Structure formats: C-alpha cells, structure tokens
C-alpha cells in the first residue's frame, strides 16, 4: 500500500515516495514462470489515480497506463544486444509522485542487465492505440521504419487540406493551429536530449491534436555512468563500464484526474468484517489461511484501483474505461458484498449513457480514442459536404460543414459504443434486484427515479425507455416461438455474424447467428425482471395508468403499452421465452461422444493428443452420454455443437424461489446437466485438471470450427475465464444453500446436493491449483503434463474477476 492515505494524495506538491499498491507476480501468491517474462506494478499518483507499469519481455515493451479520465498510456520498446528484448528489472522498491497545478508526475527506476540498450517506438496517447500497435506487431519492427500512424488521423489531415482556404483557416482555428503541417507535426512525438546537473535527460513529448494537453516521458541516467545518444526517434543508452545500465523513467500528464473510491465506500459491513477476520486469525495460522487472506486483500485493492466516483473501469491495463456489460455483471455478482448504493451508482451510470432508443452503452471512447473516432466522423462529414457542393445542394453542404466544425469544437467529447446487445438484457435484472430490495426504502427508490441530475429528465423516463427496448426486441419470439424470431447478431460484410455478446472475439460464437446466452438465459430473465420492475413501480407510487399517460409512446400497439395495460401478456411472453433453451439442446450417446472426441484428438499436435488421450482413458469421461446447451444456432436455426461455460450464468441467475428451495426432478436434472459439464474432464467436458473449466469445448463441432479456435484462442478450449468460474461457484453454492433444508427430508434432493458439492469442490481445486484468479488464463502441455500460463492480453486487474471475493465470502457463509 502507498505510504500515504488516499485522502492526502490530492494535497501533494513536493515529490513523495510511494510503494506499489499491487505487484504481479507476487512471491508466495504467483508462479513467476507462469508469467513468462511479464511483470507489473500498480501505483497511486498524487491525485490517487491508478498508474500501472508493466515490463513485457515477450513484446519487448515497457508500458505505463495512467488510468485517469483520459485513459492515457506511455510506451516504448527496449532492445538489448542483437535486437533481443532488453533484460529489464525494477531498480528499487517503489516510485515517486508529485503534482503541480494540472500536471501530475510519476517517476520510477529500472535496471537493464545489458551493456547497451536501444529504445524506440515511443507511443504516448490512448491505451487503445498502444493495444493496436501490439496487435499489428509494429513494436518488433526496426526503429527506422516509417512512423506508426492511425488511418483516422491521416483522413482528418487530408480532409482539412481539401477545404477552401477561408474555411480551412476557420477549422484550423478550432484546433488551435495555423496550418495542416502544424497538425501533422502534433501526430508524432518530439524526442530531445539535454544534460542537467550531471543527468542525461531524453524527453519525449506528445501534444494532443487540439494542442490542449501534453503527455511527456523522460528517460534519465547518470551521465558519468551511461552514454546517451539520440538518433531520430530512438535512443541508445550505453554503459561506460560494466554490464548494466541504471535509469529512471518519468511520465508527466496534464490530463483530467478521477476521484477514487475507498473500500468503505464500496463494501458492506458484513464483508468488511469478514475481511478483517481473515487477517486477524488467532495463532497458529495455517499457511492456507495466510495465503487466502493475502489473496483477499489483493483483490480488494484491485477493485479499489478500478473504482472512482465517476466510473467503474473494466480492467487494467487494456480496458481502463467504462464497459456496460462488465459493470452490470459485476453489480449482479457483487450484491452480497457491496453497499446498496453501489447498485444505485451502476444503474445511474447505465441510464446516463443510454442511447435515444434505449440501448445500454457497451464502451466509452475517451481521450485519444475519442479524438480518433471524432477524426473519422469529421472526415466523413467533409466528404459529404464536398459531394453536396458538387451536386449543387448548397444547403446540405453547409449543414455538413457546420456539423464538421462542431466535431472539431467538441473533439474530446466522450463517445458511446452501442454495438453489443447483451447489456440491454442485463440492465433490467440489475434494476429489478435493486427495486425489489426490501432494505432500500420506497422513498429512496422514488427519489432516485425522479432525480434529474444525469440527463435533464427524471431517471424513470430512461428506465422505461430501456424496458421498452427489451419488450420490443423480444416480442416476435413471444408471439411466434420459432428460431428465426430469436434475437439475432448483426450480419458482417464477410457474410458471417458479428459476435455481439460477451464472447466478442471473431470466433467467440463459432460463427453462430443466435447466441444461447442471449436467447436462452438473458432474454427470459430480462422479461421476468421487466414484470418485477413494473410491480415494484406500482408499490412506490408509479401506477401503470400514470406511466402510460406520461409516456404516450407506449401506445396500445406497442409491446410495452400492452404489458402495462395487461400484465398477463407479459407473463405469457416470459413463459414462452423460458422455453427457448430447448432449441439449443444437444444430446449425444456415449458412442457419439467417443467418436467425436477421438476425431478432435486426432487433429491435435502429437504431445497434446497423447496427453488428452491418456486423460480420457484414465477418467473414463467418455463412458456416458452427454447433453449440453449449444453455444449458438447457425443462420438456419440449427445448433452449433460447441459445449461451453455459459450455463454458469443460468446457475447464477437461478429460477423462482420455490424451485430453488424444493427443486423438483425436472429442475434437478437441468441443473445437474449444466453442473456436471463443468466437472467432467476435458476433452469430453470442460474441466482441465489443475487449471480450471475451459470456456468452450469444440470437440463436438466441425473441423472448420476447430481451426477457427486454434487461430483465435480468446474464447476457445485453451482459455479459462475467471468470470465463468465465479458464476459457476456462486450459483452452485446458492443451489446447495437453498436446497439444504429439503435435503434433510428428501433423499433425492440430498443426492442432488452431494453432486453439486462434489462438482463445486472439483472446480475449486482445479482453479486454486492454477494459481490464477484473474480475468483469464491459459495452459500449455509440456513433458506430458498441463502447465497453467498467463494469457498474453489478459487483464491483471479485472472488474468482474474481483467477484472471487463473493466466492470466498459465500464459502465462508456456507461453512458456517
């Protein structure tokens, strides 16, 4: 933890030493070999904002993320002799931070175990651009190559240059520039060097496109120990003697800070008491208990690093922005440990960013990424203006020009992305659980809904707009339940379907059109929640007739209007959607399981094939039939036979209270079908021993899908997601607790509970053995065994992965 409390950070002016809040890998908690040359530290700056520094020898990259209101990054490539990655390590326990006016600074020390290092590919700006640089692998190319440029910025420059001189001057003025050449110069960092008080200082400065802010990075070394040479945009540091080079890195921003939240503002008293108890156990304390307490503290600190009064960030380092899905999922899972006002915060955040048609924002673009998206919009508007002018439509041309000016005037406006669809269905569930929370007074709920702070109108208007969207998109299937009326992904230009739910990689849904998680899980629960919300609104003073009068758009011909007037229609729609899972069922005999897994094993590399063939034989996992819910349906409505972890969400969300407390045979069978898939060993089920449940198993799908998942592993059989494990464990524990009383008098329920507990224990043991409790991780097969490894682009601190705190809390309560 920092040497200063967060309350004092904002007052800092003089440099102050601070220790890391978190470090990965951490001795005793992590296997350093699993991190494969990656190491990272997290600090608090002088405003209490999160700063992450990571050294990634695999990517030859040193990156600093400033997780403030602009999501800024400062990165460079460091190479040693013969062009290999420089051997870098931390050179000191902490960092130094200070603040002067708008400017915040952080400085830390590194040591290169080389006699010479070359540093280049400086990139200062948005973390999104840093991510794109790595995706393109440009950081591995020679420093003398052409600069890394963004096509959006190139189009903006071309658009400005195409304007008539008088209009060009007007628009350049909006960017505080006098020429296109000045704008072009702002797109590249300026590298200078000087010596001061015996220190060689290389300064890399990046001015924002509008000239309003500057990011700077400095590399400082003792001139008596290190020779510094600047050549173009790169730097060479050479030891005057010996085989190591000590240097410091200083990063400077004038961007806007966030206002951090502390744990007492996030967690409820029950959880904080549990956390305190984990740290203050009486002696002798077992090594396992000590380890658990350290992990709990690390996850609490991680959540604090992501939390501010302005937003909950999705993950560090790559996703230090608002993500609707991540926030809503976390809010659902964290209810047992969060203060109730955190749910209000989440609901207000989603409503504030709602689209005019009721869509929930998936992601915000801010800082450099907002400028990047604005540049693309601006270039399109200038092209439209020119097209209309050539066609003689002066009015349309002037309108497009005015809109182009407005884009430049508000270049940094936060932009919202609405291309995902799952958050639309998650939001009503979050809202319903808060509105039906008996610990929150009716007066407080009513005041919250009537509040106009965020949007100029009362929040209830936006809430109803979102519910109307859910009612509208689910209406076709409710009226005629056939696969073609399921909620579809959007078509891509390639002829395939966009992945618009949480498995958002290109092959996340195996090319399917209708996602199981959206149609069989989220949509039915969302509709049920719409009904609960409308009931709750009536009890706190918003009867249906008043809502109809206040919202004429809920006419008699709209689904929402019909549901407000006749609640039985909504109940019927909900019941219809609750049967949607049947369309996704895949049933395989034992012979089919054996044949399909054999085919998949035959397509694996030799070492993997031998290992998994041995696992299948040793566990007899293929001796029984298998039933699971397919990942998705294809364009014709047929299941794509990929077993997957999405049923964990079904387990978590649960059924009606009566079905949970006294589950009948049908309910038990459906729950056990989903649970046993998690505990059944791969390559038949999902469980990778010593690692955790794979997010998908493609053994039952076609060879083309195998190849897709081999190329893009992000949501495939080689990856384990912390979110899915936590959903499974929380959901399974809830089923065990709910059915415990019935199990005392019904032997069938008792057997059901024992099976749930065995499955939970198997999954917990595998995840704990991996050593990872993060966003996602992977594994290699080496020397005949499975070895857990860090996934390359995974977040070190991820919002919904901190829900492991709920797992630990519920395990504690279940044990009591």
Short mmCIF file of N, CA, C and O in Angstrom, two decimals, residues 382-465:
data_model
loop_
_atom_site.label_atom_id
_atom_site.label_comp_id
_atom_site.label_asym_id
_atom_site.label_seq_id
_atom_site.Cartn_x
_atom_site.Cartn_y
_atom_site.Cartn_z
N UNK A 382 -16.78 16.05 -44.00
CA UNK A 382 -16.15 16.90 -45.01
C UNK A 382 -16.37 16.31 -46.40
O UNK A 382 -16.66 17.04 -47.37
N UNK A 383 -16.27 14.98 -46.51
CA UNK A 383 -16.52 14.34 -47.79
C UNK A 383 -17.98 14.54 -48.22
O UNK A 383 -18.26 14.80 -49.40
N UNK A 384 -18.92 14.45 -47.26
CA UNK A 384 -20.33 14.69 -47.58
C UNK A 384 -20.55 16.12 -48.06
O UNK A 384 -21.30 16.36 -49.03
N UNK A 385 -19.92 17.07 -47.37
CA UNK A 385 -20.07 18.47 -47.77
C UNK A 385 -19.58 18.70 -49.19
O UNK A 385 -20.23 19.40 -49.99
N UNK A 386 -18.45 18.10 -49.52
CA UNK A 386 -17.90 18.26 -50.87
C UNK A 386 -18.82 17.63 -51.91
O UNK A 386 -19.03 18.19 -53.00
N UNK A 387 -19.37 16.46 -51.58
CA UNK A 387 -20.27 15.77 -52.52
C UNK A 387 -21.51 16.61 -52.78
O UNK A 387 -21.95 16.77 -53.93
N UNK A 388 -22.09 17.17 -51.71
CA UNK A 388 -23.29 18.00 -51.89
C UNK A 388 -22.96 19.28 -52.66
O UNK A 388 -23.77 19.73 -53.49
N UNK A 389 -21.79 19.84 -52.41
CA UNK A 389 -21.40 21.06 -53.13
C UNK A 389 -21.26 20.78 -54.63
O UNK A 389 -21.72 21.59 -55.46
N UNK A 390 -20.66 19.65 -54.97
CA UNK A 390 -20.51 19.31 -56.39
C UNK A 390 -21.88 19.07 -57.04
O UNK A 390 -22.06 19.33 -58.23
N UNK A 391 -22.82 18.60 -56.24
CA UNK A 391 -24.16 18.36 -56.78
C UNK A 391 -25.04 19.60 -56.78
O UNK A 391 -26.21 19.52 -57.16
N UNK A 392 -24.50 20.72 -56.30
CA UNK A 392 -25.25 21.96 -56.31
C UNK A 392 -26.22 22.12 -55.15
O UNK A 392 -27.03 23.06 -55.14
N UNK A 393 -26.12 21.25 -54.16
CA UNK A 393 -27.01 21.33 -53.00
C UNK A 393 -26.30 22.10 -51.90
O UNK A 393 -25.72 21.53 -50.97
N UNK A 394 -26.33 23.39 -51.97
CA UNK A 394 -25.57 24.23 -51.05
C UNK A 394 -26.07 24.11 -49.61
O UNK A 394 -25.30 24.11 -48.67
N UNK A 395 -27.39 23.98 -49.44
CA UNK A 395 -27.91 23.86 -48.09
C UNK A 395 -27.37 22.63 -47.38
O UNK A 395 -26.96 22.69 -46.22
N UNK A 396 -27.38 21.48 -48.07
CA UNK A 396 -26.86 20.24 -47.47
C UNK A 396 -25.36 20.35 -47.23
O UNK A 396 -24.85 19.83 -46.22
N UNK A 397 -24.65 21.00 -48.15
CA UNK A 397 -23.21 21.16 -47.98
C UNK A 397 -22.90 22.02 -46.76
O UNK A 397 -22.01 21.69 -45.96
N UNK A 398 -23.65 23.11 -46.60
CA UNK A 398 -23.42 23.99 -45.43
C UNK A 398 -23.74 23.25 -44.12
O UNK A 398 -23.05 23.42 -43.11
N UNK A 399 -24.78 22.42 -44.16
CA UNK A 399 -25.15 21.66 -42.96
C UNK A 399 -24.04 20.68 -42.58
O UNK A 399 -23.68 20.57 -41.40
N UNK A 400 -23.50 19.96 -43.55
CA UNK A 400 -22.42 19.02 -43.27
C UNK A 400 -21.18 19.75 -42.76
O UNK A 400 -20.49 19.27 -41.85
N UNK A 401 -20.89 20.92 -43.34
CA UNK A 401 -19.74 21.71 -42.89
C UNK A 401 -19.93 22.18 -41.46
O UNK A 401 -19.00 22.14 -40.64
N UNK A 402 -21.14 22.61 -41.12
CA UNK A 402 -21.41 23.05 -39.74
C UNK A 402 -21.23 21.90 -38.77
O UNK A 402 -20.69 22.08 -37.67
N UNK A 403 -21.67 20.71 -39.16
CA UNK A 403 -21.51 19.55 -38.28
C UNK A 403 -20.04 19.16 -38.15
O UNK A 403 -19.59 18.73 -37.09
N UNK A 404 -19.29 19.33 -39.23
CA UNK A 404 -17.84 19.05 -39.17
C UNK A 404 -17.15 20.01 -38.20
O UNK A 404 -16.28 19.60 -37.42
N UNK A 405 -17.54 21.28 -38.26
CA UNK A 405 -16.97 22.25 -37.30
C UNK A 405 -17.30 21.85 -35.87
O UNK A 405 -16.47 21.95 -34.98
N UNK A 406 -18.55 21.41 -35.66
CA UNK A 406 -18.97 21.03 -34.31
C UNK A 406 -18.15 19.85 -33.80
O UNK A 406 -17.82 19.79 -32.61
N UNK A 407 -17.82 18.91 -34.67
CA UNK A 407 -16.99 17.77 -34.26
C UNK A 407 -15.63 18.27 -33.78
O UNK A 407 -15.12 17.83 -32.75
N UNK A 408 -15.03 19.19 -34.52
CA UNK A 408 -13.73 19.73 -34.11
C UNK A 408 -13.83 20.51 -32.81
O UNK A 408 -12.94 20.46 -31.95
N UNK A 409 -14.93 21.23 -32.65
CA UNK A 409 -15.12 22.03 -31.45
C UNK A 409 -15.24 21.15 -30.21
O UNK A 409 -14.81 21.54 -29.12
N UNK A 410 -15.82 19.97 -30.38
CA UNK A 410 -16.01 19.04 -29.27
C UNK A 410 -15.23 17.75 -29.53
O UNK A 410 -15.74 16.64 -29.37
N UNK A 411 -13.98 17.93 -29.89
CA UNK A 411 -13.15 16.81 -30.32
C UNK A 411 -13.02 15.73 -29.25
O UNK A 411 -12.94 14.55 -29.56
N UNK A 412 -13.02 16.14 -27.98
CA UNK A 412 -12.78 15.18 -26.90
C UNK A 412 -14.06 14.71 -26.22
O UNK A 412 -14.00 14.07 -25.17
N UNK A 413 -15.18 15.03 -26.81
CA UNK A 413 -16.43 14.56 -26.24
C UNK A 413 -16.41 13.05 -26.08
O UNK A 413 -16.01 12.33 -27.00
N UNK A 414 -16.81 12.58 -24.91
CA UNK A 414 -16.86 11.13 -24.68
C UNK A 414 -17.90 10.52 -25.61
O UNK A 414 -19.03 11.01 -25.71
N UNK A 415 -17.50 9.47 -26.28
CA UNK A 415 -18.38 8.82 -27.25
C UNK A 415 -18.80 7.45 -26.72
O UNK A 415 -18.01 6.78 -26.06
N UNK A 416 -20.01 7.06 -27.04
CA UNK A 416 -20.53 5.78 -26.56
C UNK A 416 -20.66 4.79 -27.71
O UNK A 416 -21.00 5.15 -28.83
N UNK A 417 -20.37 3.56 -27.40
CA UNK A 417 -20.43 2.48 -28.38
C UNK A 417 -21.60 1.57 -28.01
O UNK A 417 -21.65 1.06 -26.89
N UNK A 418 -22.50 1.32 -28.96
CA UNK A 418 -23.71 0.56 -28.67
C UNK A 418 -23.81 -0.73 -29.49
O UNK A 418 -24.90 -1.25 -29.71
N UNK A 419 -22.68 -1.27 -29.93
CA UNK A 419 -22.78 -2.38 -30.87
C UNK A 419 -22.96 -3.75 -30.21
O UNK A 419 -23.16 -4.75 -30.90
N UNK A 420 -22.90 -3.84 -28.89
CA UNK A 420 -23.19 -5.10 -28.20
C UNK A 420 -24.67 -5.13 -27.78
O UNK A 420 -25.30 -4.09 -27.63
N UNK A 421 -25.20 -6.35 -27.56
CA UNK A 421 -26.63 -6.44 -27.25
C UNK A 421 -26.92 -7.08 -25.90
O UNK A 421 -28.05 -6.98 -25.41
N UNK A 422 -25.95 -7.73 -25.26
CA UNK A 422 -26.27 -8.46 -24.03
C UNK A 422 -26.58 -7.53 -22.86
O UNK A 422 -27.41 -7.86 -22.00
N UNK A 423 -25.94 -6.35 -22.81
CA UNK A 423 -26.18 -5.44 -21.69
C UNK A 423 -27.62 -4.94 -21.64
O UNK A 423 -28.13 -4.60 -20.56
N UNK A 424 -28.29 -4.89 -22.79
CA UNK A 424 -29.70 -4.47 -22.81
C UNK A 424 -30.54 -5.39 -21.91
O UNK A 424 -31.53 -4.95 -21.31
N UNK A 425 -30.18 -6.67 -21.84
CA UNK A 425 -30.95 -7.64 -21.07
C UNK A 425 -30.43 -7.77 -19.64
O UNK A 425 -31.17 -8.18 -18.75
N UNK A 426 -29.18 -7.43 -19.43
CA UNK A 426 -28.61 -7.48 -18.08
C UNK A 426 -29.14 -6.32 -17.23
O UNK A 426 -29.38 -6.48 -16.03
N UNK A 427 -29.31 -5.16 -17.87
CA UNK A 427 -29.72 -3.98 -17.11
C UNK A 427 -31.04 -4.17 -16.35
O UNK A 427 -31.13 -3.82 -15.16
N UNK A 428 -32.12 -4.69 -16.96
CA UNK A 428 -33.36 -4.84 -16.19
C UNK A 428 -33.19 -5.75 -14.98
O UNK A 428 -33.89 -5.55 -13.97
N UNK A 429 -32.30 -6.73 -15.06
CA UNK A 429 -32.11 -7.64 -13.93
C UNK A 429 -31.47 -6.90 -12.77
O UNK A 429 -31.87 -7.04 -11.61
N UNK A 430 -30.45 -6.07 -13.08
CA UNK A 430 -29.82 -5.25 -12.04
C UNK A 430 -30.85 -4.31 -11.42
O UNK A 430 -30.96 -4.18 -10.19
N UNK A 431 -31.62 -3.64 -12.27
CA UNK A 431 -32.60 -2.67 -11.78
C UNK A 431 -33.68 -3.36 -10.94
O UNK A 431 -34.10 -2.83 -9.89
N UNK A 432 -34.13 -4.53 -11.40
CA UNK A 432 -35.19 -5.23 -10.66
C UNK A 432 -34.71 -5.67 -9.28
O UNK A 432 -35.46 -5.58 -8.30
N UNK A 433 -33.49 -6.12 -9.20
CA UNK A 433 -32.99 -6.60 -7.91
C UNK A 433 -32.82 -5.45 -6.92
O UNK A 433 -32.99 -5.64 -5.72
N UNK A 434 -32.51 -4.27 -7.44
CA UNK A 434 -32.42 -3.12 -6.54
C UNK A 434 -33.81 -2.62 -6.16
O UNK A 434 -34.09 -2.35 -4.98
N UNK A 435 -34.70 -2.53 -7.13
CA UNK A 435 -36.04 -2.01 -6.85
C UNK A 435 -36.84 -2.93 -5.92
O UNK A 435 -37.76 -2.47 -5.23
N UNK A 436 -36.52 -4.21 -5.88
CA UNK A 436 -37.23 -5.14 -5.01
C UNK A 436 -36.45 -5.44 -3.73
O UNK A 436 -36.85 -6.32 -2.96
N UNK A 437 -35.39 -4.71 -3.49
CA UNK A 437 -34.58 -4.89 -2.29
C UNK A 437 -35.32 -4.25 -1.10
O UNK A 437 -35.51 -3.03 -1.05
N UNK A 438 -35.73 -5.06 -0.15
CA UNK A 438 -36.52 -4.55 0.96
C UNK A 438 -35.70 -3.71 1.94
O UNK A 438 -36.27 -2.99 2.77
N UNK A 439 -34.36 -3.77 1.82
CA UNK A 439 -33.54 -2.94 2.71
C UNK A 439 -33.43 -1.50 2.22
O UNK A 439 -32.91 -0.65 2.94
N UNK A 440 -33.91 -1.24 1.01
CA UNK A 440 -33.91 0.12 0.46
C UNK A 440 -35.33 0.66 0.56
O UNK A 440 -36.29 0.05 0.09
N UNK A 441 -35.49 1.83 1.16
CA UNK A 441 -36.82 2.37 1.40
C UNK A 441 -37.50 2.80 0.10
O UNK A 441 -36.84 3.14 -0.88
N UNK A 442 -38.81 2.78 0.13
CA UNK A 442 -39.58 3.23 -1.03
C UNK A 442 -39.29 4.69 -1.34
O UNK A 442 -39.22 5.09 -2.52
N UNK A 443 -39.11 5.49 -0.30
CA UNK A 443 -38.82 6.92 -0.52
C UNK A 443 -37.50 7.10 -1.25
O UNK A 443 -37.38 7.96 -2.14
N UNK A 444 -36.51 6.29 -0.88
CA UNK A 444 -35.21 6.41 -1.53
C UNK A 444 -35.29 5.98 -3.00
O UNK A 444 -34.71 6.63 -3.87
N UNK A 445 -36.01 4.92 -3.25
CA UNK A 445 -36.17 4.45 -4.63
C UNK A 445 -36.90 5.51 -5.47
O UNK A 445 -36.48 5.80 -6.60
N UNK A 446 -37.94 6.08 -4.91
CA UNK A 446 -38.70 7.09 -5.65
C UNK A 446 -37.85 8.33 -5.92
O UNK A 446 -37.86 8.86 -7.05
N UNK A 447 -37.10 8.76 -4.92
CA UNK A 447 -36.23 9.93 -5.10
C UNK A 447 -35.18 9.66 -6.17
O UNK A 447 -34.88 10.54 -7.00
N UNK A 448 -34.63 8.47 -6.18
CA UNK A 448 -33.63 8.11 -7.19
C UNK A 448 -34.23 8.17 -8.59
O UNK A 448 -33.63 8.72 -9.52
N UNK A 449 -35.41 7.62 -8.77
CA UNK A 449 -36.03 7.57 -10.09
C UNK A 449 -36.48 8.95 -10.57
O UNK A 449 -36.54 9.20 -11.79
N UNK A 450 -36.79 9.84 -9.65
CA UNK A 450 -37.23 11.19 -10.05
C UNK A 450 -36.06 12.16 -10.20
O UNK A 450 -36.25 13.29 -10.64
N UNK A 451 -34.86 11.72 -9.84
CA UNK A 451 -33.68 12.59 -9.91
C UNK A 451 -33.40 12.97 -11.37
O UNK A 451 -33.46 12.13 -12.27
N UNK A 452 -33.08 14.24 -11.60
CA UNK A 452 -32.82 14.74 -12.95
C UNK A 452 -31.36 15.10 -13.17
O UNK A 452 -31.00 15.68 -14.20
N UNK A 453 -30.48 14.74 -12.23
CA UNK A 453 -29.09 15.19 -12.27
C UNK A 453 -28.38 14.77 -13.55
O UNK A 453 -27.64 15.54 -14.16
N UNK A 454 -28.58 13.53 -13.97
CA UNK A 454 -27.75 12.96 -15.03
C UNK A 454 -28.14 13.40 -16.43
O UNK A 454 -27.30 13.49 -17.32
N UNK A 455 -29.43 13.62 -16.67
CA UNK A 455 -29.86 13.77 -18.06
C UNK A 455 -30.81 14.92 -18.33
O UNK A 455 -31.22 15.11 -19.46
N UNK A 456 -31.19 15.66 -17.30
CA UNK A 456 -32.14 16.74 -17.50
C UNK A 456 -33.58 16.31 -17.32
O UNK A 456 -34.45 17.13 -17.06
N UNK A 457 -33.85 15.01 -17.46
CA UNK A 457 -35.18 14.47 -17.20
C UNK A 457 -35.08 13.45 -16.09
O UNK A 457 -34.00 13.00 -15.73
N UNK A 458 -36.22 13.05 -15.53
CA UNK A 458 -36.16 12.06 -14.44
C UNK A 458 -35.63 10.72 -14.93
O UNK A 458 -35.88 10.32 -16.07
N UNK A 459 -34.91 10.04 -14.05
CA UNK A 459 -34.31 8.75 -14.44
C UNK A 459 -35.36 7.73 -14.85
O UNK A 459 -35.10 6.85 -15.68
N UNK A 460 -36.55 7.84 -14.29
CA UNK A 460 -37.58 6.85 -14.63
C UNK A 460 -37.91 6.87 -16.11
O UNK A 460 -38.26 5.84 -16.70
N UNK A 461 -37.79 8.03 -16.76
CA UNK A 461 -38.06 8.10 -18.20
C UNK A 461 -37.07 7.23 -18.97
O UNK A 461 -37.45 6.50 -19.89
N UNK A 462 -35.81 7.30 -18.58
CA UNK A 462 -34.80 6.49 -19.27
C UNK A 462 -34.96 5.01 -18.93
O UNK A 462 -34.74 4.14 -19.78
N UNK A 463 -35.31 4.73 -17.69
CA UNK A 463 -35.55 3.35 -17.30
C UNK A 463 -36.63 2.74 -18.18
O UNK A 463 -36.48 1.63 -18.72
N UNK A 464 -37.73 3.43 -18.33
CA UNK A 464 -38.84 2.91 -19.14
C UNK A 464 -38.46 2.80 -20.61
O UNK A 464 -38.92 1.90 -21.31
N UNK A 465 -37.63 3.70 -21.07
CA UNK A 465 -37.16 3.62 -22.46
C UNK A 465 -36.37 2.32 -22.68
O UNK A 465 -36.52 1.65 -23.71
#
